PDB file of C-alpha atoms in Angstrom:
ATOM      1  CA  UNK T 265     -35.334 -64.615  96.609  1.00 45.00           C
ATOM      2  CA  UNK T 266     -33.501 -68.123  96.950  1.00 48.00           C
ATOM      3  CA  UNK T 267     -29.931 -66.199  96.763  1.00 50.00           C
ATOM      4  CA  UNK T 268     -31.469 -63.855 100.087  1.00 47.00           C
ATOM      5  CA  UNK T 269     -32.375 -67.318 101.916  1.00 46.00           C
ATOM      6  CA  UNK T 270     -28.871 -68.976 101.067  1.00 49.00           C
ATOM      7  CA  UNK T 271     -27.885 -68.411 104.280  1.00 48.00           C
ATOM      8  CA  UNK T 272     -30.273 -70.931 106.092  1.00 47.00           C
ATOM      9  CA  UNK T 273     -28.296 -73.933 103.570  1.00 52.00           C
ATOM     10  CA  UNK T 274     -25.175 -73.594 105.143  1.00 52.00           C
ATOM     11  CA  UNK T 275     -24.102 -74.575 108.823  1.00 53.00           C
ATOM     12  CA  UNK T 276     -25.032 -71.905 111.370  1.00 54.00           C
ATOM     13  CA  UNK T 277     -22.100 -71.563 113.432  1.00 54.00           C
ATOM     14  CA  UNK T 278     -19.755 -68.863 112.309  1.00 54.00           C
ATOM     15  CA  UNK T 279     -16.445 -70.006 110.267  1.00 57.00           C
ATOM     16  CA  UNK T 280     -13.209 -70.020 112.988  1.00 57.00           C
ATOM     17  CA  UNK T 281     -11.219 -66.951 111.406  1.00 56.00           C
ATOM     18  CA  UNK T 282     -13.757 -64.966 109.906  1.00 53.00           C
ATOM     19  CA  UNK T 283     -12.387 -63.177 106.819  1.00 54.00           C
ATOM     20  CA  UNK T 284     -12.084 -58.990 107.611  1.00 54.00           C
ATOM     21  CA  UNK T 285     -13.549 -56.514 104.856  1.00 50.00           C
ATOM     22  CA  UNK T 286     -10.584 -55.482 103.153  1.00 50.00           C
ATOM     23  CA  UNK T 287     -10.803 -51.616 103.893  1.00 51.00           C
ATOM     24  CA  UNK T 288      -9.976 -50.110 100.415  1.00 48.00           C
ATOM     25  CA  UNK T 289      -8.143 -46.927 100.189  1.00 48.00           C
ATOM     26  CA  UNK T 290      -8.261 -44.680  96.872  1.00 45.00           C
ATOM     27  CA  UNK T 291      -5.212 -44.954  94.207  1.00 43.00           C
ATOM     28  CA  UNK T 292      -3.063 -41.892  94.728  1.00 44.00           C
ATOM     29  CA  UNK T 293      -2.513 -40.319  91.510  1.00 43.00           C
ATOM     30  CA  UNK T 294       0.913 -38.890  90.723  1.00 42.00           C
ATOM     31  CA  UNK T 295      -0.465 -35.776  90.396  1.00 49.00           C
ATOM     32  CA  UNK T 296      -2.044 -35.647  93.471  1.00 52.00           C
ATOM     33  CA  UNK T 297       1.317 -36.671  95.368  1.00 55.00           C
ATOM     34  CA  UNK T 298       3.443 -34.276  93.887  1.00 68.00           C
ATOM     35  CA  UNK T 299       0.819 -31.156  94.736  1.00 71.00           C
ATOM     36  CA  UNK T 300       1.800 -28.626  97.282  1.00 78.00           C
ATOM     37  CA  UNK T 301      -0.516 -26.969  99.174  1.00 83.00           C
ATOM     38  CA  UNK T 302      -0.593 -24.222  97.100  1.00 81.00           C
ATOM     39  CA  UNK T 303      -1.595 -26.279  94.371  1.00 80.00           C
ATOM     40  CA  UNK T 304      -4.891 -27.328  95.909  1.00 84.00           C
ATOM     41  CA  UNK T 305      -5.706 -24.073  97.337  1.00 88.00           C
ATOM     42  CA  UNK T 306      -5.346 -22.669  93.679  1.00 85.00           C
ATOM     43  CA  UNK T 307      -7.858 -25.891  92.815  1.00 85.00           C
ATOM     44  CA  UNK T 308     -10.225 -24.445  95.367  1.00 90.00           C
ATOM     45  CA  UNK T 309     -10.415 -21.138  94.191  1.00 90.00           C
ATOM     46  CA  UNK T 310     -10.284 -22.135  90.769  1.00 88.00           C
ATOM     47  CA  UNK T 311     -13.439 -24.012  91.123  1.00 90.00           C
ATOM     48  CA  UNK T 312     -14.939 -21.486  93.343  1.00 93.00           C
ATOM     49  CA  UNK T 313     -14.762 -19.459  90.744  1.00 91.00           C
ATOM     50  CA  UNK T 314     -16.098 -21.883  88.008  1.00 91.00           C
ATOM     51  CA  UNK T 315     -19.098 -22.185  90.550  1.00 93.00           C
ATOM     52  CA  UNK T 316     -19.400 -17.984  90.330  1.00 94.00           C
ATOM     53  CA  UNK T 317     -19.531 -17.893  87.073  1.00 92.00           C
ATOM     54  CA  UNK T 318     -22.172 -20.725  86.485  1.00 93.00           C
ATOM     55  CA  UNK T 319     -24.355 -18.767  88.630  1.00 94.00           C
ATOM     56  CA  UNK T 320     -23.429 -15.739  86.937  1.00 93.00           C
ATOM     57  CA  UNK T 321     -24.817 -17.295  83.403  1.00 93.00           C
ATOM     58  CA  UNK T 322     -27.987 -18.646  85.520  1.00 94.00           C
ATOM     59  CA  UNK T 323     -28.712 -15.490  86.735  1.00 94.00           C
ATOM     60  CA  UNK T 324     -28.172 -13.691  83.214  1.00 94.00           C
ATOM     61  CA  UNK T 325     -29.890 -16.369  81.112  1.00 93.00           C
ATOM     62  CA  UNK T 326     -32.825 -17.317  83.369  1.00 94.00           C
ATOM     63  CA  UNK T 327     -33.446 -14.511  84.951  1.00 94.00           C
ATOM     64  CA  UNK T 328     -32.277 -11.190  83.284  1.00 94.00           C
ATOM     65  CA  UNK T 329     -33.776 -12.143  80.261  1.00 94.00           C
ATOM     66  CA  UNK T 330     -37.098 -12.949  81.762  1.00 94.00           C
ATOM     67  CA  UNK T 331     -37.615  -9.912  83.547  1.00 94.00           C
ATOM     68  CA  UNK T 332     -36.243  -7.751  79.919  1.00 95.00           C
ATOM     69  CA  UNK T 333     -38.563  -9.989  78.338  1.00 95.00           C
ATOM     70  CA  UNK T 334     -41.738  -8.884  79.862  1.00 94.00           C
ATOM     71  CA  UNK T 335     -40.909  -5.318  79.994  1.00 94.00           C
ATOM     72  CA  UNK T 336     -40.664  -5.384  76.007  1.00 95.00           C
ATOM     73  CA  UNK T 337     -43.515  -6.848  75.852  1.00 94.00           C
ATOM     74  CA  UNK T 338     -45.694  -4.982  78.321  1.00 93.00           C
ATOM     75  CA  UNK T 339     -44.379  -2.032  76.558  1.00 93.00           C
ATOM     76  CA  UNK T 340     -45.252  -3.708  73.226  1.00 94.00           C
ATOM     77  CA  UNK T 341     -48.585  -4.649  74.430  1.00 92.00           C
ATOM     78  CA  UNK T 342     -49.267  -0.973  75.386  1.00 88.00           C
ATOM     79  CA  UNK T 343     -47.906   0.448  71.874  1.00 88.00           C
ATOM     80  CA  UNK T 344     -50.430  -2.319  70.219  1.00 88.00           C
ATOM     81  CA  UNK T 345     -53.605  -1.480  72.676  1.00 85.00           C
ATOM     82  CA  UNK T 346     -53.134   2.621  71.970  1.00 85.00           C
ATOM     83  CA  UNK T 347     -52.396   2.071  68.236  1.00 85.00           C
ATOM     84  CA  UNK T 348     -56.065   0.342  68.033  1.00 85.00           C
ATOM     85  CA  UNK T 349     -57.486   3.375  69.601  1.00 83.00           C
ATOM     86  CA  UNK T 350     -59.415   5.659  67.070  1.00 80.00           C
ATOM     87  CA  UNK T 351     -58.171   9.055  68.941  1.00 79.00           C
ATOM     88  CA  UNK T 352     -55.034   7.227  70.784  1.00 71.00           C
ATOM     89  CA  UNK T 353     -56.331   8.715  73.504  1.00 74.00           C
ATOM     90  CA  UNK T 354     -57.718   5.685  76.240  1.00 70.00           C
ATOM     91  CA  UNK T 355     -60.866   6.180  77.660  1.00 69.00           C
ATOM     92  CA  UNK T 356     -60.520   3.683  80.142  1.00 73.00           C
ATOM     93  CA  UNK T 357     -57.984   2.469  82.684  1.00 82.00           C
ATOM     94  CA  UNK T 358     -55.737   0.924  80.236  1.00 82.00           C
ATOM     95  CA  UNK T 359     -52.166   2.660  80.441  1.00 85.00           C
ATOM     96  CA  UNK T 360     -52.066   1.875  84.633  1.00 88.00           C
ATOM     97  CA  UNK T 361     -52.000  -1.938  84.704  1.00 90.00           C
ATOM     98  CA  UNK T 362     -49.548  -1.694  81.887  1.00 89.00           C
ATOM     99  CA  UNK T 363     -47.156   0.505  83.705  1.00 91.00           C
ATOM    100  CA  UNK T 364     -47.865  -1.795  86.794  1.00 93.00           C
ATOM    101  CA  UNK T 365     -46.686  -4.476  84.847  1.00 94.00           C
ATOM    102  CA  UNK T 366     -43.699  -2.335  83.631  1.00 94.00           C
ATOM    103  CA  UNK T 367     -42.439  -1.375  86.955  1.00 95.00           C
ATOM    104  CA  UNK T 368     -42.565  -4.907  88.210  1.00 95.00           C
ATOM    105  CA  UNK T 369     -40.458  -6.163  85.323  1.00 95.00           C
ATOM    106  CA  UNK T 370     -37.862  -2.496  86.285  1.00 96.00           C
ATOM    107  CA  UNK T 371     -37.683  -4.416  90.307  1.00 96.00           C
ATOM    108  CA  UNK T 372     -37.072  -7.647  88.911  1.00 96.00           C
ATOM    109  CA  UNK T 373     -33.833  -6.398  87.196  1.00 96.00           C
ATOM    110  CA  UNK T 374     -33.100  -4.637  89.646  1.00 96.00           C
ATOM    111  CA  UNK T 375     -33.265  -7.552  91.956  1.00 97.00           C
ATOM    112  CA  UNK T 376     -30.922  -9.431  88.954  1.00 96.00           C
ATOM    113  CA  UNK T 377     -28.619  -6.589  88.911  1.00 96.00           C
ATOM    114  CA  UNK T 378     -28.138  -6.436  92.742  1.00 97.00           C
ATOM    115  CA  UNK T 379     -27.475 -10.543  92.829  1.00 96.00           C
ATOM    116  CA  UNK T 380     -25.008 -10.161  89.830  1.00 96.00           C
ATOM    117  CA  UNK T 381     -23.199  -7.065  91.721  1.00 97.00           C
ATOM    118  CA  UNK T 382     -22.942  -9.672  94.547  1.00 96.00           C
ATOM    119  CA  UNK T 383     -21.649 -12.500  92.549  1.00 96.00           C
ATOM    120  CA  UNK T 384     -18.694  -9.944  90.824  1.00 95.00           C
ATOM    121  CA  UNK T 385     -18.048  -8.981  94.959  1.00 96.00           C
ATOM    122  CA  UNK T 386     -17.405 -12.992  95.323  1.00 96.00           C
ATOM    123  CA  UNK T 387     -15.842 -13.396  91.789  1.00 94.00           C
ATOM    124  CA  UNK T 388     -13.367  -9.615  93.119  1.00 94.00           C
ATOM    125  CA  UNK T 389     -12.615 -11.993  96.273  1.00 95.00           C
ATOM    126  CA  UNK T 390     -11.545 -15.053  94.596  1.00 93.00           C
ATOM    127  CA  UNK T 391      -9.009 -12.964  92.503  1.00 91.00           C
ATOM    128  CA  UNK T 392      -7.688 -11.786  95.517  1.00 94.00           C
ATOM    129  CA  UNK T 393      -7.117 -14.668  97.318  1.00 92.00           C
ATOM    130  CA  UNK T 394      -5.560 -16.048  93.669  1.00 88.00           C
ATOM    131  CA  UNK T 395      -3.201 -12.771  93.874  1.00 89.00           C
ATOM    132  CA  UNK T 396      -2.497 -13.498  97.608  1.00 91.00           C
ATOM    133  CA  UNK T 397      -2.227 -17.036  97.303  1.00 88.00           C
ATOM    134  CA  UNK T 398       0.870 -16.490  94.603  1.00 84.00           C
ATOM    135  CA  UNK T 399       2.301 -13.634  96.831  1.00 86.00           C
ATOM    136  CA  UNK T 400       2.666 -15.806  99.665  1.00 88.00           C
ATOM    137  CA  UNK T 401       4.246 -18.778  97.197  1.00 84.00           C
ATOM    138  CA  UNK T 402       6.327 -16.054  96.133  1.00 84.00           C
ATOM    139  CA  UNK T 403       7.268 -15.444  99.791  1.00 88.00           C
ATOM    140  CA  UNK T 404       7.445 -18.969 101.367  1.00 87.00           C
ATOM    141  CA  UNK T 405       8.846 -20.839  98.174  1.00 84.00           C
ATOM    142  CA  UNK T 406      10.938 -17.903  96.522  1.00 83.00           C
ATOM    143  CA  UNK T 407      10.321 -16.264  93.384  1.00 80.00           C
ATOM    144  CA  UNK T 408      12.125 -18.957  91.596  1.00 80.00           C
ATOM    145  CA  UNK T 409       9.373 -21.768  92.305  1.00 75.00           C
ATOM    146  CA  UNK T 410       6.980 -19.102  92.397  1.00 71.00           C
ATOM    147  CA  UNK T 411       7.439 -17.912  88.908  1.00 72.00           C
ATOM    148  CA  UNK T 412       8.222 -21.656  87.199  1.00 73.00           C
ATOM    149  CA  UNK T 413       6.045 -24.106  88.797  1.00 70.00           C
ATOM    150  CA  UNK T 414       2.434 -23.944  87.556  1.00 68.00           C
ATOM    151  CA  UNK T 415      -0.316 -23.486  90.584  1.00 64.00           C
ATOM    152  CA  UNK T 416      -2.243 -25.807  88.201  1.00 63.00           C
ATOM    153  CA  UNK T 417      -0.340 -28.867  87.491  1.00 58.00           C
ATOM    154  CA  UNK T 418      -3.131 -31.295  86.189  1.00 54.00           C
ATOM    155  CA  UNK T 419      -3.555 -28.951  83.081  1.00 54.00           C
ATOM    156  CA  UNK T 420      -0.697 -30.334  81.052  1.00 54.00           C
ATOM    157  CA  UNK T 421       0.772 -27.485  78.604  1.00 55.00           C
ATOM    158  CA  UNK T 422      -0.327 -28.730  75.570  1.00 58.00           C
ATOM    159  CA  UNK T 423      -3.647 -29.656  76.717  1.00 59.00           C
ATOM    160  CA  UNK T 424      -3.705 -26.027  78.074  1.00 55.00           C
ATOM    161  CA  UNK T 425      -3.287 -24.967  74.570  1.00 61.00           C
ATOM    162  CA  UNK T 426      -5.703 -26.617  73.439  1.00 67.00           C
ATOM    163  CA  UNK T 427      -8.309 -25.493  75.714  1.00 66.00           C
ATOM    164  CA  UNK T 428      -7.556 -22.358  75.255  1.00 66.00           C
ATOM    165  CA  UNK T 429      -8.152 -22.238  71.606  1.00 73.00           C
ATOM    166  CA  UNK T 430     -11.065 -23.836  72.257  1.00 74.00           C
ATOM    167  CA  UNK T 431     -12.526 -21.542  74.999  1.00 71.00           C
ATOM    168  CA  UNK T 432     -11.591 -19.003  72.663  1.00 74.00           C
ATOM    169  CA  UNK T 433     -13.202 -20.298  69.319  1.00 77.00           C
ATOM    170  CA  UNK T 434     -16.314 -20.966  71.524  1.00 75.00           C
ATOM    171  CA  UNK T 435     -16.557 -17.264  72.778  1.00 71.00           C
ATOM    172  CA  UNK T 436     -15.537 -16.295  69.118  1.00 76.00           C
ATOM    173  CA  UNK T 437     -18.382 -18.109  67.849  1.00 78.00           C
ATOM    174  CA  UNK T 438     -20.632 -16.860  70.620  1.00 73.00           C
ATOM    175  CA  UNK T 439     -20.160 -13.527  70.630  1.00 73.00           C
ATOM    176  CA  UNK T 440     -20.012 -13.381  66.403  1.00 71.00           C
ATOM    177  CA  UNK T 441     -23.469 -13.998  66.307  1.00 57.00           C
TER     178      UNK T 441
END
């Protein structure tokens, strides 16, 4: 509190030059100078694309496997209630609620299948513009440039490399189990 009412100490006329806020501007980094403007159009997509794919897994993880989750298990709950029948034949209303349940779960993939069908029309787009985006580089730069600059300059090769094994021991490993 004191350090808020340090103000009132000190004389109350303002000083004769007052000092200006210094107005700070961010570093440039070298890799950011040297980009063309293909470069950062590449970085847009690029990330575009990272942000298609997240919702991709989202939609996949979250939700596809919800909605398969119930209908196994309506149709599991079903199997269970007729298999403690003495006739397995249901003399009550028992096999409509179930297949109430099981249609629901049906329109909720559905509904997942239709978003990811949208997400692969948006994922389809972003590999055109990367295929359009090196045609015109191509065109404006010539095919020299074109074919021997990376459109990705802050992945170093050998970090590249390295990622790459990685991304591909991590799929390994994913798709092993």
């Amino acid at each position: 509190m004191s350090g808020r009412l340090a103000s009132f100490r000190g004389p109350s006329t303002p000083a004769p030059s007052p000092k200006r806020a210094k107005q700070s501007e961010p570093p440039n980094s070298p890799s950011r100078s040297s980009e063309s403007t293909y470069h950062r159009k590449t970085r847009t997509i690029l990330q575009e694309l990272r942000s298609i794919t997240d919702t991709w897994d989202q939609l996949v993880i979250i939700d596809g496997l919800k909605a398969a989750k119930n209908l196994v298990d309506a149709r599991t709950d079903l199997d269970n209630d007729i298999a403690t029948l003495p006739d397995k034949q249901p003399r009550s209303k028992l096999v409509g609620p179930k297949l109430d349940i099981m249609d629901q779960c049906i329109a909720d993939l559905d509904q997942v299948i239709m978003k990811l069908q949208k997400q692969f029309r948006r994922m389809n787009a972003a590999i055109n513009n990367l295929e359009a985006l090196f045609i015109e580089a191509n065109n404006v730069k010539g095919w020299q440039w074109a074919h021997q600059e990376p459109l990705w300059p802050w992945l170093q090769e050998d970090s590249w490399d390295a990622k790459w094994e990685d991304i591909c021991a991590a799929e390994v490993e994913r798709w092993g189990k």
